[in-house]
Tab-separated table of C-alpha atoms in Angstrom:
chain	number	residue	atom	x	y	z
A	1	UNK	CA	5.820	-76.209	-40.899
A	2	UNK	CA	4.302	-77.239	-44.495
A	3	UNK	CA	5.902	-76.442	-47.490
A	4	UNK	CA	4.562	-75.632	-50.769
A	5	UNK	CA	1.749	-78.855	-51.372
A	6	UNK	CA	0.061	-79.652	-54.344
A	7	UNK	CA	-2.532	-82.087	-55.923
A	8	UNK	CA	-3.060	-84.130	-57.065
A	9	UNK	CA	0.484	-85.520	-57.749
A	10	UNK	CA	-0.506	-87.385	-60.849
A	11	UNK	CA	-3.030	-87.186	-63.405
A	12	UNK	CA	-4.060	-88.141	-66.930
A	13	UNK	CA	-6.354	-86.835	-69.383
A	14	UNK	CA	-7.515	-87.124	-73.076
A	15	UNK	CA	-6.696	-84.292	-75.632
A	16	UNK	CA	-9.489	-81.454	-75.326
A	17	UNK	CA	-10.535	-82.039	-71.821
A	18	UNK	CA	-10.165	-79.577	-69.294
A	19	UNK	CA	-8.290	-79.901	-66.089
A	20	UNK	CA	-7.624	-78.183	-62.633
A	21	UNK	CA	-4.391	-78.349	-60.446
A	22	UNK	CA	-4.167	-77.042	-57.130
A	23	UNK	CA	-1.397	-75.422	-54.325
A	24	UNK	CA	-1.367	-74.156	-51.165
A	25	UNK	CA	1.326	-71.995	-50.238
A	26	UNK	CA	4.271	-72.231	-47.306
A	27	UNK	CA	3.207	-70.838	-44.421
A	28	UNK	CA	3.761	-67.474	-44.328
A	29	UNK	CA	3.712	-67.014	-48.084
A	30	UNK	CA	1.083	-64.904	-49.684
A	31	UNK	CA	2.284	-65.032	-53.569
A	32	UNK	CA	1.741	-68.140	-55.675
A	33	UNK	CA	3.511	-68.799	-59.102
A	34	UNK	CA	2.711	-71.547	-61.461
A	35	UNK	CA	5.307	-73.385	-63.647
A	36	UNK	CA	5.612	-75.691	-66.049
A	37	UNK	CA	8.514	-78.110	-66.403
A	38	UNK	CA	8.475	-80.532	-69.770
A	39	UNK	CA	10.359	-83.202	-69.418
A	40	UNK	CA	14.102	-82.380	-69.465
A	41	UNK	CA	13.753	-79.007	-69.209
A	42	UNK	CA	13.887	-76.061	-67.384
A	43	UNK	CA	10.874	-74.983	-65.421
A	44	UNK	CA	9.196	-72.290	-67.955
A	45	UNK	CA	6.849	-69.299	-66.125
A	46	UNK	CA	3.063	-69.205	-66.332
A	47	UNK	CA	2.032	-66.458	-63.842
A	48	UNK	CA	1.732	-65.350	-60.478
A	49	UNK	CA	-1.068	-64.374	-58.451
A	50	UNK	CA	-0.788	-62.016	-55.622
A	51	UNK	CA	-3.828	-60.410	-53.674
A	52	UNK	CA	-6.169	-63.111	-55.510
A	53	UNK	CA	-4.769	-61.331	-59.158
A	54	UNK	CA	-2.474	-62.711	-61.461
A	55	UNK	CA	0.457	-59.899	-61.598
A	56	UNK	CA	2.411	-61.356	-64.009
A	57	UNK	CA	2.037	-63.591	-66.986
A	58	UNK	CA	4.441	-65.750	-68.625
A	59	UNK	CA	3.914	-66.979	-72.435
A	60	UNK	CA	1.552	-69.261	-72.341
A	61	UNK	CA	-1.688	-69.057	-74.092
A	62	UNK	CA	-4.996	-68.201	-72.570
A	63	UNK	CA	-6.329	-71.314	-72.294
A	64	UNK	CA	-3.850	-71.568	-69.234
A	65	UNK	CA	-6.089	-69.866	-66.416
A	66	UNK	CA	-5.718	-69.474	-62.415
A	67	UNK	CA	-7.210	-68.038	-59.430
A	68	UNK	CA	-5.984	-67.628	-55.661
A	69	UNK	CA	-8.376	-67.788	-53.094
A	70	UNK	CA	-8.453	-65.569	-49.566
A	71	UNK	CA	-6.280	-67.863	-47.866
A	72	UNK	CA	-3.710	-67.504	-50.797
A	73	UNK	CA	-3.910	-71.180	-52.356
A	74	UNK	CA	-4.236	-71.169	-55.534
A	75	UNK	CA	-5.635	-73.259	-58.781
A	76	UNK	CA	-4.359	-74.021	-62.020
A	77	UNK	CA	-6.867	-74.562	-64.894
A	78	UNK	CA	-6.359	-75.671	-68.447
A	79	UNK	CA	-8.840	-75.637	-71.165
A	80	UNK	CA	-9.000	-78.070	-74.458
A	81	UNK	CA	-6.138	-79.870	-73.108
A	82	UNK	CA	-3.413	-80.565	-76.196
A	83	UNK	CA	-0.497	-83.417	-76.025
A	84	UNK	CA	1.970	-81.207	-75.603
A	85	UNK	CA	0.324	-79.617	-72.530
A	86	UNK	CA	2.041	-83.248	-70.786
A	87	UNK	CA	4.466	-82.212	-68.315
A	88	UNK	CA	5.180	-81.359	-64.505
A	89	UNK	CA	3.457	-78.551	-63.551
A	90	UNK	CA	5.059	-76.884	-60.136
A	91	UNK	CA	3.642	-73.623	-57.794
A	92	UNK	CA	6.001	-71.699	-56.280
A	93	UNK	CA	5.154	-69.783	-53.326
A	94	UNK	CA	6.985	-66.950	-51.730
A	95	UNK	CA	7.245	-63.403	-49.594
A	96	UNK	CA	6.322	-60.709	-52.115
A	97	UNK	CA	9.566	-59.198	-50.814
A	98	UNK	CA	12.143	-61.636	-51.394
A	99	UNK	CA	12.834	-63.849	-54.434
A	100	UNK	CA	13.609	-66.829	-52.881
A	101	UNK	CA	10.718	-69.533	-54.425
A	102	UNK	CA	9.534	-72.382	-52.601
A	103	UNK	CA	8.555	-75.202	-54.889
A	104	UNK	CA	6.204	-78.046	-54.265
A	105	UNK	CA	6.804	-81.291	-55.780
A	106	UNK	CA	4.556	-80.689	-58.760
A	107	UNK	CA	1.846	-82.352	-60.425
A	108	UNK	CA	2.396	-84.473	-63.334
A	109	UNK	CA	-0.268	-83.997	-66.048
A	110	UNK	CA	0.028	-86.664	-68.408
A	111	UNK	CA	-2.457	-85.872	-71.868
A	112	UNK	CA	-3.234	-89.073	-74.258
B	1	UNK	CA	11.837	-67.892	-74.393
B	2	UNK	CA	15.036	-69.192	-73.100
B	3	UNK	CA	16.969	-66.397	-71.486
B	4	UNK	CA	19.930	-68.233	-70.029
B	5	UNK	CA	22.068	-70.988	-71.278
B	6	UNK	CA	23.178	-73.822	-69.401
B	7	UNK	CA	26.210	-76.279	-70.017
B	8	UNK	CA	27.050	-79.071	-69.810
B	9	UNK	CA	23.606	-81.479	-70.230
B	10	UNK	CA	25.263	-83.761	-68.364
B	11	UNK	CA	28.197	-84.172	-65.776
B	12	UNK	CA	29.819	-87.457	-64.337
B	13	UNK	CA	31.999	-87.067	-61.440
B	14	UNK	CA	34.236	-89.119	-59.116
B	15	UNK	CA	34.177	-88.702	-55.292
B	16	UNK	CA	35.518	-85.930	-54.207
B	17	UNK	CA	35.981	-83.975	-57.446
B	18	UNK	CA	34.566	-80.961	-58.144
B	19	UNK	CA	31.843	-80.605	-60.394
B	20	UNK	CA	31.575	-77.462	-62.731
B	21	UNK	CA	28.201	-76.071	-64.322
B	22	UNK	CA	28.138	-72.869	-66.278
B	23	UNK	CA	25.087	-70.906	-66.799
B	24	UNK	CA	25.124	-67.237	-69.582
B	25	UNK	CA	22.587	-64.745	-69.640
B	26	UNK	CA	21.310	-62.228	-71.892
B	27	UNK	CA	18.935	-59.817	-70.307
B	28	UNK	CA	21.443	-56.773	-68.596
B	29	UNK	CA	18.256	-56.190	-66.474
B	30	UNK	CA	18.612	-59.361	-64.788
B	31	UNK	CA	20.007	-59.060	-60.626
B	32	UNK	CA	19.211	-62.442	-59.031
B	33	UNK	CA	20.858	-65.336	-59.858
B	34	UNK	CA	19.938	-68.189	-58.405
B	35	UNK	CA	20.832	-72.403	-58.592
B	36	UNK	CA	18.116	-74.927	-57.942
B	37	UNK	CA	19.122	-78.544	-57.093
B	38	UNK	CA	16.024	-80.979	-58.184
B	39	UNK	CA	15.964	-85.010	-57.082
B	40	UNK	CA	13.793	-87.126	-59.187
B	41	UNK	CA	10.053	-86.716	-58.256
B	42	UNK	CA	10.727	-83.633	-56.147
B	43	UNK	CA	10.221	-79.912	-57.080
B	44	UNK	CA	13.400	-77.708	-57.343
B	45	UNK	CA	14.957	-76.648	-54.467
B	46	UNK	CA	17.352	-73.396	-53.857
B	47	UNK	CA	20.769	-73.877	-53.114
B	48	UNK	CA	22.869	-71.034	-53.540
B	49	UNK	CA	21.933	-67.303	-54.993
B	50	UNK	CA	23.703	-64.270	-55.799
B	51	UNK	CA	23.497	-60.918	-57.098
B	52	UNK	CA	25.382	-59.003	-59.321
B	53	UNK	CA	26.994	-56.763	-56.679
B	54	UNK	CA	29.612	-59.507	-55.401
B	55	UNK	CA	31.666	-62.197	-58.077
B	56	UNK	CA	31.568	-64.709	-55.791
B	57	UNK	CA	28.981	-66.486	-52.936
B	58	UNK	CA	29.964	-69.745	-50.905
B	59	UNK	CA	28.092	-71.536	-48.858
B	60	UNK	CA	29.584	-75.149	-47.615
B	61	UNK	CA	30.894	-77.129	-50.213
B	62	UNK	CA	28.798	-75.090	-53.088
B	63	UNK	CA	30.370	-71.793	-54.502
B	64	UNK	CA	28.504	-69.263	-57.406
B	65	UNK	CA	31.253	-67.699	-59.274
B	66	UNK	CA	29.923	-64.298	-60.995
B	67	UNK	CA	31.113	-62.529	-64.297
B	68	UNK	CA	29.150	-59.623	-64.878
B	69	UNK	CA	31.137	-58.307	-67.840
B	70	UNK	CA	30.673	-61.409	-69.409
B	71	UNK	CA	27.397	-62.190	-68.223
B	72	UNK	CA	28.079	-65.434	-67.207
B	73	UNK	CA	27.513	-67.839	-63.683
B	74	UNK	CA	28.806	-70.659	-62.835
B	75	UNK	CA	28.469	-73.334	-59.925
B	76	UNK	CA	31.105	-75.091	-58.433
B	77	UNK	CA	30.759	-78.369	-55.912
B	78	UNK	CA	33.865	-78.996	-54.488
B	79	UNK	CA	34.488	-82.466	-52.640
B	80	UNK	CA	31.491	-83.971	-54.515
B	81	UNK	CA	29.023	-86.400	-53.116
B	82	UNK	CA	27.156	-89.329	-54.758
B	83	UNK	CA	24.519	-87.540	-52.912
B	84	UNK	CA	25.366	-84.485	-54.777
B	85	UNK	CA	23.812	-86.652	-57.949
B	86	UNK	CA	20.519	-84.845	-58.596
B	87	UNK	CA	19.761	-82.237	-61.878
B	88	UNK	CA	20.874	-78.679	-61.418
B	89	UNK	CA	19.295	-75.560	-62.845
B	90	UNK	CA	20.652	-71.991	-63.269
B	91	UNK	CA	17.627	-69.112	-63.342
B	92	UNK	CA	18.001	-65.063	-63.179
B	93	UNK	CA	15.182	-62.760	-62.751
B	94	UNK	CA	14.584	-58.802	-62.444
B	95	UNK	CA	14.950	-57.877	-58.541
B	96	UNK	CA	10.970	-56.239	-59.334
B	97	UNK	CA	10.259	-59.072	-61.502
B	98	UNK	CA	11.559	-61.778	-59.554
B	99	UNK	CA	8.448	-64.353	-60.281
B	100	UNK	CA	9.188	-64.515	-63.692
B	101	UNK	CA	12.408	-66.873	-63.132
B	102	UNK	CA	14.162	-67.719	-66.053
B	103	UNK	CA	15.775	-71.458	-65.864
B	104	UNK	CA	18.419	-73.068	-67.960
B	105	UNK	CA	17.808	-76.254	-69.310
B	106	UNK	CA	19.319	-77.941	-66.342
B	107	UNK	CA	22.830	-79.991	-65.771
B	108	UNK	CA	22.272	-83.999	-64.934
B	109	UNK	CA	24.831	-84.464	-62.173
B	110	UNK	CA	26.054	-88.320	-61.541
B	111	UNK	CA	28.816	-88.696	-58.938
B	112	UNK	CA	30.580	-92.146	-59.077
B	113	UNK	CA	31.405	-93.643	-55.429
């Protein structure tokens, strides 16, 4: 049974560029969250989609954008990239009904 | 942002000690407590939850000690492990809200064979 995957698992940009992350979900697991974890720090909440809509938004500007497809994986995209957008960026997937968040291993976006 | 408060930064323990990490909260709304053990180049994974309802949860070797008065959580490891060494996060969340996790800052762990 697959967990929570994501990719790519590294990747490095230049300030103002535009990238896209992407995770598909445990089996089972129709809710996708997005976090993102600078380095030695907690992991801070960007949003969730559920039924391809983001329910819930964390605070993080709009430039942070998602979208979860049919078979519940789901993308990350960020626009104008800035340096401090560097850091680990994790989906969480889960049963709408419990809290219990499966994490994948992250991607780390690295911006120069 | 930061919701919940996490001590120590850091932790060094011998073998077989038990290793102490205390988390405090500030939202009375929050009902899920959860602690997240995360290995270098891994995601976080759950350990141990609780909710408010009970003041303490254990589970093996890993106990969540609850004080809802004070609003405060802490994690015990008793009999600790060098492969207990790993960087441990506290989080609470709404039980309707419980997407929006909020983490602590997160406890380095090092237990010394």
């Amino acid at each position: 049974d697959a967990g929570v995957t994501q990719s790519p698992t590294h990747l490095i940009k230049t300030r103002g560029q535009q990238v896209t992350l992407r995770c598909s979900p445990k089996s089972g697991h129709d809710t996708v969250s997005w976090y993102q974890q600078a380095l030695g720090q907690g992991p801070q909440f960007i949003f969730q989609y559920y039924e391809e809509e983001e329910r819930q938004r964390g605070n993080f500007p709009d430039r942070f954008s998602g979208h979860q497809f049919p078979n519940y994986s789901s993308e990350l995209n960020v626009n104008a990239l800035l340096l401090g957008d560097s850091a680990l960026y994790l989906c969480a997937s889960s049963p709408m009904r419990f809290s219990t968040l499966h994490f994948g291993n992250g991607t780390r976006l690295t911006v120069t | 942002q930061q919701q919940v408060k996490q001590s120590p930064q850091s932790l060094i323990v011998q073998k077989g000690g038990i290793s102490i990490i205390n988390c405090a909260y500030e939202n009375t709304a929050f009902d899920y407590f959860p602690w997240y053990q995360q290995f270098p180049g891994k995601g976080p994974a759950l350990l141990i939850a609780i909710r408010p309802d009970v003041s303490e949860k254990k589970e093996g070797r890993f106990t969540i000690s609850f004080n809802k008065s004070a609003k405060q959580f802490s994690l015990h490891i008793m009999d600790s492990q060098p492969g207990d060494s790993a960087t441990y996060f506290c989080a609470a969340s709404g039980d309707y809200n419980n997407n929006d996790m909020r983490f602590g800052a997160g406890t380095r762990l090092t237990v010394k064979p």
